[in-house]
Amino acid sequence: MSILKAVISSHPTLDNNGDDCTIMAIIGLERTGKTKLAFCKLGDQKWSAIQDDEEREFEDLSYCNGRLYALDESSEAIVVCNIGPSLGVRQIAVQPESYSEDGSNYLIEFCGDLLHLQVKWCYEDGGRISGFKFFRLEQNNQTWSEVKSLGDYSLFLEFRGSISLLASDHPGVKPNCIYFLEYTNELLCVVFSLDNCSFEYFSVDTGCRITVVSLWVTPSLW
């Protein structure tokens, strides 16, 4: 068993002594190759599995406005995870129509909204990312509306955990951009501008010959 991705609901020490802190994870099962959803709270001795009668395969998680959301890879469904007395998942929406069959999908909490990010890959160009599309979930009717701009914010994208920052609070960070790492013959930091759909590439010299796990970090998550 391995943890493929995990999200945390709140600060484990500052909010109500951690009573409301929940960790949600996508668990990879080595015997079957399938994935399951599980969670634990501070003080729990073990993970609790979340029952899903449809046995969906999940590819991403996000915590937004007090709710845990998961993205189903096979049926392209968005589900809400119930971690109360009756464990389970409930489908609330389907993914917006994809503009590329060769792509990846992310769920991202952004300024209180749940965003669905579509990443387009171009395999003819050595497997590079060639474009993005954002959609915001409208909570009143569970539909999607396309987002054209992040405003003064920028997104640092990574499967294990994406971070959004107010660019004006961080000198050197460009607004309305997506930052991500790309692995080709060398490690590159790529900056995609939503203003003009352009890419900038910067070489990252880690001084390390082994493959490292990439992760964006900030001085404080809260």
Backbone as numpy.savetxt, mean C-alpha at the origin, in Angstrom:
# Nx Ny Nz CAx CAy CAz Cx Cy Cz
5.22 -20.27 7.30 4.37 -19.08 7.30 5.25 -17.84 7.30
4.88 -16.85 6.51 5.65 -15.61 6.45 4.70 -14.42 6.37
5.13 -13.30 6.91 4.35 -12.07 6.85 4.76 -11.32 5.59
3.82 -11.17 4.65 4.11 -10.50 3.39 3.97 -8.99 3.52
3.00 -8.55 4.29 2.81 -7.12 4.55 2.00 -6.95 5.81
2.29 -5.89 6.56 1.55 -5.60 7.79 1.30 -4.10 7.89
0.16 -3.74 8.46 -0.17 -2.34 8.73 -0.58 -2.22 10.19
-0.39 -1.03 10.74 -0.70 -0.79 12.14 -1.75 0.31 12.23
-2.70 0.15 13.14 -3.84 1.06 13.17 -3.54 2.37 13.90
-2.68 2.33 14.91 -2.42 3.53 15.69 -1.10 3.38 16.43
-0.68 4.46 17.05 0.57 4.45 17.81 0.45 3.44 18.96
1.41 2.53 19.10 1.28 1.47 20.11 1.43 1.93 21.55
1.91 3.16 21.79 2.12 3.59 23.17 1.41 4.88 23.53
1.08 5.71 22.54 0.53 7.03 22.84 -0.99 7.06 22.90
-1.66 6.21 22.14 -3.12 6.25 22.05 -3.77 5.27 23.02
-4.39 5.79 24.10 -5.12 4.95 25.06 -4.27 3.79 25.56
-2.99 4.08 25.82 -2.06 3.06 26.31 -1.96 1.86 25.37
-2.24 2.10 24.10 -2.11 1.03 23.13 -3.30 0.11 23.03
-4.38 0.42 23.77 -5.54 -0.48 23.77 -6.17 -0.62 22.39
-6.08 0.44 21.58 -6.71 0.41 20.26 -5.74 0.02 19.15
-4.52 -0.33 19.51 -3.52 -0.65 18.49 -3.72 -2.07 17.96
-3.91 -2.17 16.66 -4.10 -3.46 16.00 -3.12 -3.58 14.84
-2.51 -4.73 14.71 -1.64 -5.02 13.57 -2.36 -6.00 12.66
-2.48 -5.63 11.40 -3.15 -6.46 10.40 -2.10 -6.92 9.40
-2.16 -8.17 8.97 -1.11 -8.69 8.10 -1.67 -9.62 7.04
-0.98 -9.64 5.90 -1.19 -10.67 4.88 -0.17 -11.76 5.17
-0.66 -12.95 5.44 0.19 -14.08 5.80 0.33 -15.02 4.61
1.56 -15.35 4.25 1.81 -16.33 3.19 1.96 -17.72 3.78
1.18 -18.67 3.27 1.22 -20.04 3.76 2.14 -20.86 2.86
3.23 -21.36 3.42 4.24 -22.04 2.62 3.73 -23.34 2.02
2.90 -24.07 2.72 2.44 -25.38 2.23 1.55 -25.25 1.01
0.69 -24.25 1.00 -0.28 -24.11 -0.09 0.08 -23.00 -1.06
0.95 -22.09 -0.66 1.28 -20.96 -1.50 0.21 -19.89 -1.52
-0.82 -20.03 -0.68 -1.91 -19.07 -0.64 -1.66 -18.03 0.46
-2.54 -17.03 0.49 -2.43 -15.99 1.50 -3.69 -15.96 2.37
-3.51 -15.51 3.60 -4.61 -15.32 4.53 -4.44 -13.98 5.22
-5.55 -13.47 5.77 -5.50 -12.27 6.59 -5.51 -12.66 8.06
-4.69 -11.96 8.83 -4.64 -12.22 10.27 -4.36 -10.91 11.00
-4.66 -10.89 12.30 -4.41 -9.68 13.08 -4.02 -10.06 14.50
-3.43 -9.11 15.18 -3.18 -9.26 16.61 -3.22 -7.88 17.25
-3.54 -7.86 18.54 -3.56 -6.63 19.32 -2.50 -6.72 20.40
-2.12 -5.56 20.93 -1.12 -5.56 21.99 -1.58 -6.45 23.14
-0.70 -7.33 23.56 -1.02 -8.26 24.64 -1.45 -9.62 24.15
-1.82 -9.75 22.86 -2.19 -11.06 22.32 -0.97 -11.98 22.29
-1.20 -13.25 22.51 -0.13 -14.24 22.49 0.05 -14.88 21.12
-0.92 -14.68 20.24 -0.83 -15.29 18.91 -1.67 -14.49 17.92
-1.45 -14.76 16.65 -2.23 -14.13 15.59 -3.61 -14.79 15.49
-4.60 -14.00 15.14 -5.95 -14.52 14.91 -6.26 -14.43 13.42
-6.64 -15.55 12.83 -6.97 -15.57 11.40 -8.36 -15.00 11.18
-8.54 -14.31 10.06 -9.84 -13.76 9.69 -10.50 -14.67 8.68
-11.67 -15.13 9.00 -12.38 -16.09 8.16 -12.85 -15.43 6.86
-12.58 -16.10 5.75 -13.07 -15.65 4.45 -13.61 -16.86 3.71
-14.93 -16.95 3.61 -15.56 -18.12 2.99 -15.19 -18.27 1.52
-14.84 -17.17 0.86 -14.51 -17.23 -0.57 -13.03 -17.52 -0.81
-12.24 -17.60 0.26 -10.81 -17.94 0.17 -10.10 -17.05 -0.86
-10.27 -15.77 -0.72 -9.63 -14.82 -1.63 -8.12 -14.79 -1.43
-7.42 -14.36 -2.49 -5.99 -14.12 -2.42 -5.77 -12.61 -2.32
-5.15 -12.16 -1.24 -5.00 -10.73 -1.01 -3.60 -10.26 -1.38
-3.55 -9.05 -1.98 -2.27 -8.52 -2.40 -1.89 -7.21 -1.73
-2.81 -6.55 -1.04 -2.43 -5.32 -0.35 -3.41 -5.01 0.77
-2.94 -4.17 1.71 -3.70 -3.77 2.89 -3.56 -2.27 3.10
-4.57 -1.69 3.76 -4.45 -0.29 4.16 -5.40 -0.03 5.33
-4.99 0.87 6.20 -5.82 1.30 7.32 -6.22 2.74 7.08
-7.53 3.01 7.08 -8.01 4.35 6.75 -9.26 4.67 7.55
-9.22 5.76 8.30 -10.39 6.24 9.05 -11.03 5.15 9.92
-10.20 4.43 10.63 -10.71 3.45 11.57 -11.15 2.13 10.96
-10.90 1.94 9.67 -11.31 0.70 9.00 -10.10 0.07 8.31
-10.07 -1.26 8.34 -9.02 -2.01 7.67 -9.54 -2.52 6.33
-8.83 -2.15 5.27 -9.22 -2.54 3.92 -8.19 -3.51 3.34
-8.67 -4.42 2.50 -7.79 -5.35 1.82 -8.17 -5.43 0.35
-7.18 -5.68 -0.48 -7.36 -5.76 -1.92 -7.20 -7.20 -2.37
-8.25 -7.74 -2.98 -8.26 -9.13 -3.44 -7.67 -9.19 -4.84
-6.66 -10.03 -5.01 -5.96 -10.11 -6.28 -6.77 -10.80 -7.37
-7.45 -11.87 -7.05 -8.09 -12.69 -8.07 -9.41 -12.11 -8.57
-10.26 -11.64 -7.66 -11.56 -11.13 -8.08 -11.62 -9.61 -8.12
-10.49 -8.95 -7.84 -10.38 -7.50 -7.91 -11.38 -6.79 -7.00
-11.61 -7.36 -5.83 -12.56 -6.80 -4.89 -11.84 -6.02 -3.79
-12.53 -5.01 -3.27 -12.07 -4.30 -2.09 -12.95 -4.74 -0.93
-12.33 -5.21 0.15 -13.11 -5.71 1.28 -12.74 -4.94 2.54
-13.70 -4.88 3.46 -13.48 -4.34 4.79 -13.34 -5.52 5.74
-12.37 -5.44 6.62 -12.10 -6.55 7.54 -12.72 -6.27 8.90
-13.54 -7.19 9.36 -14.18 -7.09 10.66 -13.34 -7.85 11.68
-12.81 -7.12 12.66 -12.00 -7.79 13.68 -12.69 -7.72 15.04
-14.01 -7.55 15.00 -14.80 -7.55 16.22 -15.16 -8.96 16.64
-16.27 -9.12 17.36 -16.68 -10.45 17.82 -16.91 -11.44 16.68
-17.39 -10.94 15.53 -17.64 -11.80 14.38 -16.59 -11.53 13.31
-15.53 -12.35 13.31 -14.43 -12.14 12.38 -14.87 -12.47 10.96
-14.41 -11.67 10.01 -14.74 -11.94 8.62 -14.43 -10.74 7.75
-14.73 -10.88 6.46 -14.52 -9.79 5.51 -15.83 -9.55 4.76
-15.99 -8.32 4.31 -17.20 -7.93 3.58 -16.80 -7.09 2.38
-17.23 -7.51 1.20 -16.89 -6.76 -0.01 -17.70 -5.47 -0.05
-17.02 -4.36 -0.34 -17.70 -3.07 -0.43 -17.58 -2.43 -1.81
-16.62 -2.88 -2.61 -16.41 -2.27 -3.93 -15.55 -3.20 -4.77
-15.49 -2.91 -6.06 -14.56 -3.59 -6.95 -13.53 -2.58 -7.40
-12.39 -3.08 -7.86 -11.35 -2.18 -8.31 -11.82 -1.38 -9.52
-11.35 -0.14 -9.68 -11.64 0.59 -10.91 -11.04 -0.12 -12.11
-11.63 0.09 -13.26 -11.16 -0.58 -14.47 -9.70 -0.26 -14.73
-8.91 -1.30 -14.95 -7.48 -1.11 -15.14 -7.17 -0.61 -16.54
-6.16 0.24 -16.62 -5.75 0.70 -17.94 -4.56 -0.08 -18.46
-4.19 -1.15 -17.80 -3.09 -1.99 -18.24 -3.24 -3.38 -17.66
-3.07 -4.40 -18.51 -3.07 -5.77 -18.02 -1.76 -6.08 -17.30
-0.70 -5.38 -17.69 0.60 -5.57 -17.08 0.79 -4.50 -16.01
0.28 -4.74 -14.82 0.36 -3.71 -13.80 0.28 -4.26 -12.40
0.45 -3.36 -11.45 0.34 -3.68 -10.03 -0.69 -2.76 -9.40
-1.23 -3.17 -8.26 -2.27 -2.40 -7.59 -1.91 -2.19 -6.13
-2.21 -0.99 -5.63 -1.94 -0.65 -4.24 -3.16 0.01 -3.62
-3.34 -0.20 -2.32 -4.28 0.57 -1.52 -3.47 1.50 -0.63
-3.82 2.80 -0.64 -3.02 3.78 0.08 -3.95 4.73 0.84
-3.65 4.96 2.11 -4.35 6.00 2.87 -3.69 7.33 2.56
-4.49 8.31 2.12 -3.93 9.60 1.73 -4.86 10.71 2.20
-4.39 11.48 3.20 -5.15 12.63 3.72 -6.58 12.24 4.11
-6.73 11.07 4.72 -8.05 10.64 5.17 -8.88 9.92 4.13
-8.37 9.81 2.90 -9.07 9.10 1.84 -8.37 7.78 1.53
-9.15 6.81 1.03 -8.57 5.56 0.55 -8.35 5.68 -0.95
-7.10 5.55 -1.36 -6.75 5.64 -2.78 -6.41 4.26 -3.32
-6.79 4.04 -4.56 -6.38 2.86 -5.31 -5.40 3.33 -6.37
-4.18 2.81 -6.30 -3.14 3.20 -7.24 -2.87 2.07 -8.22
-2.94 2.38 -9.50 -2.60 1.43 -10.55 -1.23 1.79 -11.12
-0.36 0.81 -11.16 0.99 1.00 -11.68 1.12 0.24 -12.99
1.50 0.94 -14.03 1.65 0.33 -15.35 3.11 -0.01 -15.60
3.34 -1.25 -16.04 4.69 -1.72 -16.34 4.89 -1.83 -17.84
6.11 -1.56 -18.27 6.48 -1.75 -19.68 7.60 -2.78 -19.72
7.25 -4.01 -20.07 8.24 -5.09 -20.06 9.15 -5.05 -21.28
8.72 -4.35 -22.34 9.58 -4.20 -23.50 10.78 -3.31 -23.18
10.66 -2.51 -22.11 11.73 -1.60 -21.70 12.47 -2.15 -20.49
12.56 -3.47 -20.41 13.30 -4.09 -19.32 12.55 -4.18 -18.02
11.21 -4.07 -18.07 10.42 -4.20 -16.86 10.37 -2.94 -16.02
10.28 -1.80 -16.68 10.24 -0.53 -15.96 8.80 -0.03 -15.81
8.58 0.75 -14.75 7.28 1.40 -14.57 7.13 2.51 -15.60
5.96 2.55 -16.25 5.76 3.54 -17.32 4.62 4.52 -17.03
3.87 4.31 -15.95 2.79 5.25 -15.66 2.00 4.88 -14.42
1.16 5.82 -13.97 0.35 5.64 -12.77 -1.05 6.20 -12.99
-2.00 5.64 -12.25 -3.34 6.21 -12.16 -3.83 6.09 -10.73
-4.44 7.18 -10.21 -5.00 7.21 -8.87 -6.51 7.28 -8.92
-7.15 6.57 -7.98 -8.61 6.67 -7.82 -8.93 6.78 -6.34
-9.90 7.62 -5.99 -10.34 7.81 -4.61 -11.68 7.13 -4.40
-11.80 6.38 -3.30 -13.05 5.72 -2.97 -14.02 6.72 -2.35
-15.18 6.90 -3.00 -16.22 7.78 -2.46 -17.04 6.98 -1.45
-16.93 7.35 -0.19 -17.51 6.55 0.89 -19.04 6.54 0.86
-19.66 7.57 0.28 -21.13 7.63 0.32 -21.79 6.63 -0.61
-21.11 6.27 -1.73 -21.72 5.31 -2.66 -20.76 4.20 -3.10
-19.58 4.15 -2.48 -18.61 3.08 -2.76 -18.21 3.02 -4.23
-18.05 4.16 -4.86 -17.56 4.24 -6.24 -16.22 4.95 -6.24
-15.56 4.93 -7.42 -14.24 5.52 -7.55 -14.27 6.76 -8.42
-13.47 7.75 -8.05 -13.28 8.93 -8.88 -11.77 9.12 -9.09
-11.39 9.43 -10.32 -9.97 9.55 -10.63 -9.37 10.80 -10.00
-8.17 10.65 -9.48 -7.42 11.75 -8.88 -6.29 12.14 -9.82
-6.27 13.39 -10.23 -5.29 13.86 -11.20 -4.06 14.48 -10.55
-4.19 14.90 -9.29 -3.08 15.61 -8.64 -3.04 15.28 -7.16
-1.82 15.26 -6.61 -1.62 15.09 -5.17 -1.42 16.44 -4.48
-1.55 17.52 -5.24 -1.38 18.85 -4.67 0.04 19.08 -4.19
0.17 19.58 -2.96 1.50 19.85 -2.40 2.10 18.62 -1.74
1.43 17.48 -1.86 1.94 16.24 -1.28 2.74 15.44 -2.31
3.57 14.55 -1.78 4.27 13.58 -2.62 4.17 12.22 -1.97
4.24 11.19 -2.79 4.08 9.81 -2.32 5.37 9.04 -2.51
5.79 8.36 -1.45 6.95 7.47 -1.51 6.40 6.04 -1.53
6.53 5.40 -2.69 5.83 4.14 -2.96 6.71 2.94 -2.67
6.16 1.98 -1.96 6.82 0.70 -1.70 5.77 -0.29 -1.24
5.87 -1.53 -1.70 4.86 -2.52 -1.34 4.77 -2.69 0.17
5.89 -2.69 0.86 5.88 -2.95 2.30 5.33 -1.77 3.11
5.22 -0.62 2.48 4.68 0.53 3.19 4.94 1.82 2.46
3.89 2.47 1.97 4.03 3.74 1.27 3.80 4.89 2.25
4.45 6.02 1.99 4.38 7.19 2.86 4.03 8.41 2.02
3.11 9.23 2.51 2.82 10.51 1.86 3.31 11.63 2.75
3.94 12.64 2.14 4.51 13.75 2.87 4.06 15.07 2.27
3.91 16.08 3.12 3.66 17.43 2.65 5.00 18.00 2.21
5.15 18.22 0.91 6.45 18.60 0.34 6.99 19.89 0.94
6.12 20.85 1.23 6.57 22.13 1.76 7.19 21.99 3.15
6.91 20.89 3.86 7.50 20.66 5.18 8.82 19.91 5.09
9.22 19.49 3.89 10.43 18.68 3.73 11.25 19.24 2.58
12.22 20.10 2.87 13.05 20.70 1.82 13.70 19.64 0.94
13.63 19.85 -0.37 14.21 18.91 -1.32 13.20 17.94 -1.90
12.05 17.78 -1.24 11.00 16.90 -1.76 10.14 17.69 -2.74
9.94 17.15 -3.92 9.16 17.83 -4.95 7.67 17.53 -4.77
6.82 18.55 -4.84 5.38 18.31 -4.68 4.78 17.60 -5.89
3.66 16.93 -5.65 2.90 16.26 -6.72 3.75 15.26 -7.48
4.56 14.52 -6.74 5.46 13.53 -7.36 5.33 12.18 -6.64
5.71 11.13 -7.35 5.78 9.79 -6.78 7.24 9.35 -6.80
7.76 8.98 -5.64 9.12 8.48 -5.51 9.06 6.96 -5.37
9.94 6.27 -6.07 10.01 4.82 -5.92 11.40 4.34 -6.33
11.74 3.12 -5.92 13.02 2.52 -6.26 12.84 1.54 -7.40
13.84 1.51 -8.27 13.79 0.62 -9.43 15.09 -0.18 -9.50
14.93 -1.48 -9.73 16.08 -2.37 -9.78 16.30 -2.82 -11.22
17.34 -2.31 -11.87 17.73 -2.77 -13.21 19.15 -3.29 -13.08
20.08 -2.75 -13.85 21.48 -3.11 -13.67 22.07 -2.43 -12.43
21.39 -1.41 -11.96 21.79 -0.71 -10.75 20.53 -0.26 -10.01
20.72 0.13 -8.76 19.59 0.61 -7.96 19.35 2.08 -8.28
18.12 2.41 -8.67 17.78 3.77 -9.04 16.64 4.28 -8.17
16.72 5.55 -7.80 15.59 6.26 -7.21 14.93 7.04 -8.34
13.64 6.80 -8.54 12.92 7.40 -9.66 11.88 8.37 -9.11
11.80 9.53 -9.73 10.81 10.55 -9.35 9.89 10.78 -10.55
8.61 10.46 -10.36 7.61 10.66 -11.42 6.77 11.88 -11.08
6.73 12.84 -12.00 5.96 14.06 -11.80 4.56 13.90 -12.38
3.55 14.13 -11.56 2.18 14.09 -12.05 1.82 15.36 -12.82
2.66 16.40 -12.72 2.40 17.63 -13.45 2.57 17.43 -14.95
3.67 16.75 -15.34 3.96 16.58 -16.77 4.24 15.14 -17.17
3.97 14.19 -16.25 4.15 12.75 -16.53 5.58 12.43 -16.97
6.55 13.06 -16.33 7.96 12.83 -16.67 8.64 12.03 -15.57
9.74 11.36 -15.94 10.53 10.56 -15.01 11.91 11.18 -14.84
12.42 11.17 -13.62 13.81 11.50 -13.33 14.44 10.30 -12.65
15.68 9.98 -13.04 16.36 8.80 -12.52 17.63 9.23 -11.78
17.81 8.69 -10.57 18.99 9.00 -9.77 19.61 7.69 -9.29
20.91 7.56 -9.49 21.61 6.36 -9.06 21.76 6.35 -7.55
21.54 5.17 -6.95 21.68 5.00 -5.51 22.81 4.01 -5.25
23.90 4.50 -4.70 25.05 3.65 -4.41 24.96 3.21 -2.95
24.52 1.97 -2.73 24.39 1.47 -1.36 25.71 0.97 -0.79
26.71 0.73 -1.68 27.97 0.19 -1.21 27.84 -1.23 -0.71
26.78 -1.89 -1.13 26.48 -3.25 -0.65 26.25 -4.16 -1.85
26.89 -5.31 -1.86 26.78 -6.22 -2.99 25.60 -7.17 -2.87
24.97 -7.22 -1.73 23.83 -8.11 -1.58 22.54 -7.33 -1.80
21.48 -8.05 -2.14 20.19 -7.41 -2.33 19.61 -7.00 -0.98
19.21 -5.75 -0.89 18.66 -5.24 0.37 17.16 -5.01 0.21
16.43 -5.16 1.29 14.99 -4.89 1.29 14.78 -3.38 1.39
14.04 -2.82 0.45 13.83 -1.38 0.44 12.64 -1.00 1.32
12.77 0.14 1.99 11.70 0.62 2.86 11.91 2.10 3.10
10.83 2.88 2.89 10.89 4.31 3.17 10.62 4.54 4.65
11.39 5.44 5.28 11.20 5.74 6.69 11.16 7.25 6.89
10.50 7.68 7.95 10.46 9.08 8.36 10.88 9.16 9.82
11.25 10.36 10.31 11.63 10.46 11.73 10.55 9.97 12.68
9.28 10.15 12.32 8.17 9.68 13.16 7.01 9.33 12.27
6.31 8.23 12.59 5.14 7.83 11.82 3.91 8.59 12.25
3.94 9.23 13.40 2.78 9.95 13.91 3.20 11.35 14.34
